[in-house]
Amino acid sequence: MSDDAPEGLLEAFWAYETALMSDDLETLDALFADRPDTLRGDAAGVLVGHETISRFRGSRGGAPRRTIAEVHVRVVDATHALVVAVTAPERGGRGPLVRPGTGPLSGESVAVKDLFAVAGQPVGAGNPTWAANAPVESSHAWAVQTLLGAGASVRGIARTDDVLVTLDDLNGLVAVDDDTGRVRVRAGTRLSALNPMLLALGLAMENLGDIDAQTVAGAISTSTHGTGLGFRSIAAGVVGLRLVVGDGSVVVLDDDHDPGLRDVARVGLGALGVITEVT
């Protein structure tokens, strides 16, 4: 926030946000300039004119519930400034949310892996360095457009308005079984580091994707796979897991300890706990 914002600007911003969340149409109409060239825009398009904007608000039944996470003000001169707000939808997540049309998935929010083109966003393939230099996509991938056409909202899979855990420091080999060829590794081990370790042992992964920047836990949790109908995904080769669950306890899942839950947790998207070791 900026203390140099023009007088009354932030008060008007918060008045707008309060009116938006309470669907106070009279206040919203008063806050928008009563002109035929007044603009209102979002991911769905641009509305032109105060009367058109007012009709839109009166017919939509209120805006999606949200809170304001951050407010940034950039002063242009004594009477002009730019206000940018980061919103946190009550449905969860933060950041870009691609708004849908209407259809059988209306009201649903779908997380999309960072391998599909979303208009206005780069395709990062889970690699921050790659994403920083990737071009911004001009159109949606077919799969994304199909979801939007069915009414779903689309957001990034790893966006959160709470805590995001990184396992980068939880890496390396834990144990090797020479008889079975099974290897137990810490969940934060990246595939780019694991592959040379396995090579030194005379072992190799059954299948790999086209990038190796993922952690072992991330690769299995999102069902990373390679090419070919005759090959399984990386997660299909997992025979054991250790998780830290919500109460802080450690759960061991393998052939002898709840193998059914192990099979679910292999591609669990983090929903069942934090994976700490993978066999």
CSV table of N, CA, C and O in Angstrom, one decimal, residues 114-185:
chain,number,residue,atom,x,y,z
A,114,ASP,N,0.5,-27.5,-15.3
A,114,ASP,CA,1.2,-26.5,-16.1
A,114,ASP,C,1.8,-27.0,-17.3
A,114,ASP,O,3.0,-26.7,-17.6
A,115,LEU,N,1.1,-27.8,-18.1
A,115,LEU,CA,1.5,-28.4,-19.4
A,115,LEU,C,0.5,-28.0,-20.4
A,115,LEU,O,0.8,-28.2,-21.6
A,116,PHE,N,-0.6,-27.4,-20.0
A,116,PHE,CA,-1.6,-27.0,-21.0
A,116,PHE,C,-1.6,-25.5,-21.1
A,116,PHE,O,-1.5,-24.7,-20.2
A,117,ALA,N,-1.8,-25.0,-22.3
A,117,ALA,CA,-1.8,-23.6,-22.6
A,117,ALA,C,-3.1,-23.0,-22.1
A,117,ALA,O,-4.2,-23.4,-22.3
A,118,VAL,N,-2.9,-21.9,-21.3
A,118,VAL,CA,-4.0,-21.1,-20.8
A,118,VAL,C,-3.7,-19.6,-21.3
A,118,VAL,O,-2.7,-19.1,-21.0
A,119,ALA,N,-4.7,-19.1,-22.0
A,119,ALA,CA,-4.5,-17.8,-22.6
A,119,ALA,C,-4.1,-16.8,-21.6
A,119,ALA,O,-4.7,-16.6,-20.5
A,120,GLY,N,-3.0,-16.0,-21.9
A,120,GLY,CA,-2.5,-15.0,-21.0
A,120,GLY,C,-1.5,-15.5,-20.0
A,120,GLY,O,-1.0,-14.7,-19.2
A,121,GLN,N,-1.2,-16.8,-20.0
A,121,GLN,CA,-0.2,-17.3,-19.0
A,121,GLN,C,0.8,-18.1,-19.8
A,121,GLN,O,0.6,-18.7,-20.8
A,122,PRO,N,2.1,-18.2,-19.3
A,122,PRO,CA,3.1,-19.0,-19.9
A,122,PRO,C,2.9,-20.5,-19.5
A,122,PRO,O,2.3,-20.8,-18.5
A,123,VAL,N,3.4,-21.4,-20.3
A,123,VAL,CA,3.4,-22.8,-20.0
A,123,VAL,C,4.8,-23.1,-19.3
A,123,VAL,O,5.8,-23.0,-20.0
A,124,GLY,N,4.8,-23.4,-18.0
A,124,GLY,CA,6.0,-23.5,-17.3
A,124,GLY,C,6.5,-24.9,-17.1
A,124,GLY,O,7.6,-25.1,-16.7
A,125,ALA,N,5.6,-25.9,-17.3
A,125,ALA,CA,6.0,-27.3,-17.2
A,125,ALA,C,6.6,-27.6,-15.8
A,125,ALA,O,7.4,-28.5,-15.6
A,126,GLY,N,6.1,-26.9,-14.8
A,126,GLY,CA,6.6,-27.2,-13.4
A,126,GLY,C,8.0,-26.7,-13.1
A,126,GLY,O,8.5,-27.0,-12.1
A,127,ASN,N,8.5,-25.9,-14.0
A,127,ASN,CA,9.9,-25.5,-13.9
A,127,ASN,C,10.0,-24.0,-13.9
A,127,ASN,O,9.7,-23.3,-14.9
A,128,PRO,N,10.2,-23.4,-12.7
A,128,PRO,CA,10.2,-21.9,-12.6
A,128,PRO,C,11.2,-21.2,-13.5
A,128,PRO,O,10.8,-20.1,-14.1
A,129,THR,N,12.3,-21.8,-13.8
A,129,THR,CA,13.3,-21.2,-14.7
A,129,THR,C,12.7,-21.2,-16.1
A,129,THR,O,12.8,-20.2,-16.8
A,130,TRP,N,12.1,-22.3,-16.5
A,130,TRP,CA,11.5,-22.3,-17.9
A,130,TRP,C,10.4,-21.4,-17.9
A,130,TRP,O,10.2,-20.6,-18.9
A,131,ALA,N,9.5,-21.3,-16.9
A,131,ALA,CA,8.3,-20.4,-16.9
A,131,ALA,C,8.7,-19.0,-17.1
A,131,ALA,O,8.0,-18.2,-17.7
A,132,ALA,N,9.9,-18.6,-16.4
A,132,ALA,CA,10.3,-17.2,-16.4
A,132,ALA,C,10.6,-16.7,-17.8
A,132,ALA,O,10.6,-15.5,-18.1
A,133,ASN,N,11.0,-17.6,-18.7
A,133,ASN,CA,11.4,-17.3,-20.1
A,133,ASN,C,10.4,-17.8,-21.2
A,133,ASN,O,10.6,-17.5,-22.3
A,134,ALA,N,9.3,-18.4,-20.7
A,134,ALA,CA,8.4,-19.0,-21.7
A,134,ALA,C,7.5,-17.8,-22.2
A,134,ALA,O,7.1,-16.9,-21.5
A,135,PRO,N,7.1,-17.9,-23.5
A,135,PRO,CA,6.1,-16.9,-24.0
A,135,PRO,C,4.8,-17.0,-23.4
A,135,PRO,O,4.3,-18.1,-23.0
A,136,VAL,N,4.0,-15.9,-23.3
A,136,VAL,CA,2.7,-15.9,-22.9
A,136,VAL,C,1.8,-16.5,-24.0
A,136,VAL,O,1.9,-16.1,-25.1
A,137,GLU,N,0.9,-17.4,-23.6
A,137,GLU,CA,0.1,-18.1,-24.6
A,137,GLU,C,-1.1,-17.2,-25.1
A,137,GLU,O,-1.7,-16.4,-24.3
A,138,SER,N,-1.3,-17.2,-26.3
A,138,SER,CA,-2.4,-16.3,-26.9
A,138,SER,C,-3.7,-17.0,-26.9
A,138,SER,O,-4.8,-16.3,-27.1
A,139,SER,N,-3.8,-18.3,-26.7
A,139,SER,CA,-5.1,-19.0,-26.8
A,139,SER,C,-5.1,-20.2,-25.8
A,139,SER,O,-4.0,-20.6,-25.4
A,140,HIS,N,-6.2,-20.7,-25.5
A,140,HIS,CA,-6.3,-21.9,-24.7
A,140,HIS,C,-6.0,-23.2,-25.4
A,140,HIS,O,-6.3,-23.3,-26.6
A,141,ALA,N,-5.5,-24.2,-24.7
A,141,ALA,CA,-5.4,-25.5,-25.3
A,141,ALA,C,-6.8,-26.1,-25.4
A,141,ALA,O,-7.7,-25.7,-24.8
A,142,TRP,N,-6.9,-27.1,-26.3
A,142,TRP,CA,-8.2,-27.7,-26.6
A,142,TRP,C,-8.8,-28.2,-25.3
A,142,TRP,O,-10.0,-28.0,-25.1
A,143,ALA,N,-8.1,-28.9,-24.5
A,143,ALA,CA,-8.6,-29.4,-23.2
A,143,ALA,C,-9.1,-28.3,-22.3
A,143,ALA,O,-10.2,-28.5,-21.7
A,144,VAL,N,-8.4,-27.2,-22.2
A,144,VAL,CA,-8.8,-26.1,-21.3
A,144,VAL,C,-10.0,-25.5,-21.9
A,144,VAL,O,-11.0,-25.2,-21.2
A,145,GLN,N,-10.1,-25.3,-23.2
A,145,GLN,CA,-11.3,-24.6,-23.8
A,145,GLN,C,-12.5,-25.5,-23.6
A,145,GLN,O,-13.6,-25.0,-23.4
A,146,THR,N,-12.3,-26.8,-23.7
A,146,THR,CA,-13.4,-27.8,-23.5
A,146,THR,C,-14.0,-27.7,-22.1
A,146,THR,O,-15.2,-27.6,-21.9
A,147,LEU,N,-13.1,-27.6,-21.1
A,147,LEU,CA,-13.5,-27.4,-19.7
A,147,LEU,C,-14.3,-26.1,-19.5
A,147,LEU,O,-15.3,-26.1,-18.9
A,148,LEU,N,-13.7,-25.0,-20.1
A,148,LEU,CA,-14.4,-23.7,-20.0
A,148,LEU,C,-15.8,-23.7,-20.6
A,148,LEU,O,-16.7,-23.2,-20.1
A,149,GLY,N,-15.8,-24.4,-21.8
A,149,GLY,CA,-17.1,-24.5,-22.5
A,149,GLY,C,-18.1,-25.2,-21.8
A,149,GLY,O,-19.3,-25.0,-21.9
A,150,ALA,N,-17.7,-26.2,-20.9
A,150,ALA,CA,-18.6,-26.9,-20.1
A,150,ALA,C,-19.0,-26.2,-18.8
A,150,ALA,O,-19.8,-26.8,-18.0
A,151,GLY,N,-18.4,-25.0,-18.6
A,151,GLY,CA,-18.8,-24.2,-17.4
A,151,GLY,C,-17.9,-24.2,-16.3
A,151,GLY,O,-18.1,-23.6,-15.2
A,152,ALA,N,-16.8,-25.0,-16.3
A,152,ALA,CA,-15.8,-25.1,-15.2
A,152,ALA,C,-14.9,-23.8,-15.2
A,152,ALA,O,-14.6,-23.2,-16.2
A,153,SER,N,-14.5,-23.4,-14.0
A,153,SER,CA,-13.5,-22.4,-13.8
A,153,SER,C,-12.2,-23.1,-13.8
A,153,SER,O,-12.1,-24.3,-13.3
A,154,VAL,N,-11.1,-22.5,-14.3
A,154,VAL,CA,-9.8,-23.2,-14.4
A,154,VAL,C,-8.8,-22.4,-13.7
A,154,VAL,O,-8.7,-21.2,-13.8
A,155,ARG,N,-8.0,-23.1,-12.8
A,155,ARG,CA,-6.9,-22.4,-12.1
A,155,ARG,C,-5.7,-23.3,-12.1
A,155,ARG,O,-5.8,-24.5,-12.3
A,156,GLY,N,-4.5,-22.7,-11.7
A,156,GLY,CA,-3.3,-23.5,-11.6
A,156,GLY,C,-3.4,-24.5,-10.4
A,156,GLY,O,-4.0,-24.3,-9.4
A,157,ILE,N,-2.8,-25.7,-10.6
A,157,ILE,CA,-2.9,-26.8,-9.7
A,157,ILE,C,-2.3,-26.6,-8.4
A,157,ILE,O,-2.7,-27.1,-7.3
A,158,ALA,N,-1.2,-25.8,-8.3
A,158,ALA,CA,-0.5,-25.7,-7.0
A,158,ALA,C,-0.7,-24.3,-6.4
A,158,ALA,O,0.0,-23.9,-5.5
A,159,ARG,N,-1.7,-23.5,-6.8
A,159,ARG,CA,-2.0,-22.2,-6.1
A,159,ARG,C,-2.7,-22.5,-4.8
A,159,ARG,O,-3.6,-23.3,-4.7
A,160,THR,N,-2.4,-21.7,-3.8
A,160,THR,CA,-3.0,-21.9,-2.5
A,160,THR,C,-3.1,-20.5,-1.8
A,160,THR,O,-2.3,-19.6,-2.1
A,161,ASP,N,-4.1,-20.4,-0.9
A,161,ASP,CA,-4.2,-19.2,-0.1
A,161,ASP,C,-3.8,-19.6,1.3
A,161,ASP,O,-4.0,-18.8,2.3
A,162,ASP,N,-3.1,-20.7,1.5
A,162,ASP,CA,-2.7,-21.1,2.8
A,162,ASP,C,-1.2,-21.4,2.8
A,162,ASP,O,-0.4,-20.5,2.5
A,163,VAL,N,-0.8,-22.6,3.1
A,163,VAL,CA,0.6,-23.0,3.2
A,163,VAL,C,1.1,-23.9,2.1
A,163,VAL,O,0.4,-24.8,1.8
A,164,LEU,N,2.1,-23.5,1.4
A,164,LEU,CA,2.7,-24.3,0.4
A,164,LEU,C,4.0,-24.9,0.8
A,164,LEU,O,4.9,-24.1,1.2
A,165,VAL,N,4.2,-26.2,0.9
A,165,VAL,CA,5.4,-26.9,1.5
A,165,VAL,C,6.3,-27.3,0.4
A,165,VAL,O,5.9,-27.8,-0.7
A,166,THR,N,7.6,-26.9,0.5
A,166,THR,CA,8.6,-27.4,-0.4
A,166,THR,C,9.5,-28.5,0.3
A,166,THR,O,9.8,-28.4,1.5
A,167,LEU,N,9.8,-29.5,-0.5
A,167,LEU,CA,10.6,-30.7,0.1
A,167,LEU,C,12.0,-30.7,-0.5
A,167,LEU,O,12.7,-31.7,-0.4
A,168,ASP,N,12.5,-29.5,-1.0
A,168,ASP,CA,13.8,-29.5,-1.6
A,168,ASP,C,14.9,-30.0,-0.7
A,168,ASP,O,15.9,-30.6,-1.2
A,169,ASP,N,14.8,-29.7,0.6
A,169,ASP,CA,15.9,-30.1,1.5
A,169,ASP,C,15.7,-31.6,2.0
A,169,ASP,O,16.6,-32.1,2.8
A,170,LEU,N,14.6,-32.2,1.6
A,170,LEU,CA,14.4,-33.6,2.0
A,170,LEU,C,14.7,-34.5,0.8
A,170,LEU,O,13.8,-34.9,0.1
A,171,ASN,N,16.0,-34.8,0.6
A,171,ASN,CA,16.4,-35.5,-0.6
A,171,ASN,C,17.5,-36.5,-0.4
A,171,ASN,O,18.1,-36.5,0.7
A,172,GLY,N,17.7,-37.4,-1.3
A,172,GLY,CA,18.7,-38.4,-1.3
A,172,GLY,C,18.2,-39.8,-1.1
A,172,GLY,O,17.0,-40.1,-0.8
A,173,LEU,N,19.1,-40.8,-1.2
A,173,LEU,CA,18.8,-42.2,-1.0
A,173,LEU,C,18.6,-42.6,0.4
A,173,LEU,O,19.4,-42.1,1.3
A,174,VAL,N,17.7,-43.5,0.8
A,174,VAL,CA,17.5,-44.0,2.1
A,174,VAL,C,18.0,-45.4,2.2
A,174,VAL,O,18.7,-45.8,3.1
A,175,ALA,N,17.6,-46.2,1.3
A,175,ALA,CA,17.9,-47.7,1.3
A,175,ALA,C,17.8,-48.3,-0.1
A,175,ALA,O,17.1,-47.8,-0.9
A,176,VAL,N,18.6,-49.3,-0.3
A,176,VAL,CA,18.6,-50.1,-1.6
A,176,VAL,C,18.5,-51.5,-1.3
A,176,VAL,O,19.2,-52.1,-0.4
A,177,ASP,N,17.6,-52.2,-1.9
A,177,ASP,CA,17.4,-53.7,-1.8
A,177,ASP,C,18.0,-54.3,-3.1
A,177,ASP,O,17.3,-54.3,-4.1
A,178,ASP,N,19.2,-54.9,-3.0
A,178,ASP,CA,19.8,-55.4,-4.2
A,178,ASP,C,19.1,-56.6,-4.7
A,178,ASP,O,19.1,-56.9,-5.9
A,179,ASP,N,18.4,-57.4,-3.8
A,179,ASP,CA,17.7,-58.6,-4.3
A,179,ASP,C,16.4,-58.2,-5.2
A,179,ASP,O,16.2,-58.9,-6.2
A,180,THR,N,15.7,-57.2,-4.7
A,180,THR,CA,14.5,-56.8,-5.5
A,180,THR,C,14.7,-55.7,-6.4
A,180,THR,O,13.8,-55.5,-7.3
A,181,GLY,N,15.8,-55.0,-6.3
A,181,GLY,CA,16.0,-53.8,-7.1
A,181,GLY,C,15.1,-52.6,-6.7
A,181,GLY,O,15.0,-51.6,-7.4
A,182,ARG,N,14.6,-52.7,-5.5
A,182,ARG,CA,13.8,-51.6,-5.0
A,182,ARG,C,14.6,-50.6,-4.3
A,182,ARG,O,15.6,-50.9,-3.6
A,183,VAL,N,14.3,-49.3,-4.4
A,183,VAL,CA,15.1,-48.2,-3.9
A,183,VAL,C,14.1,-47.3,-3.1
A,183,VAL,O,13.0,-47.0,-3.6
A,184,ARG,N,14.5,-46.9,-1.9
A,184,ARG,CA,13.7,-46.0,-1.1
A,184,ARG,C,14.5,-44.7,-1.1
A,184,ARG,O,15.6,-44.6,-0.7
A,185,VAL,N,13.7,-43.6,-1.4
A,185,VAL,CA,14.3,-42.3,-1.5
A,185,VAL,C,13.5,-41.3,-0.8
A,185,VAL,O,12.3,-41.5,-0.6
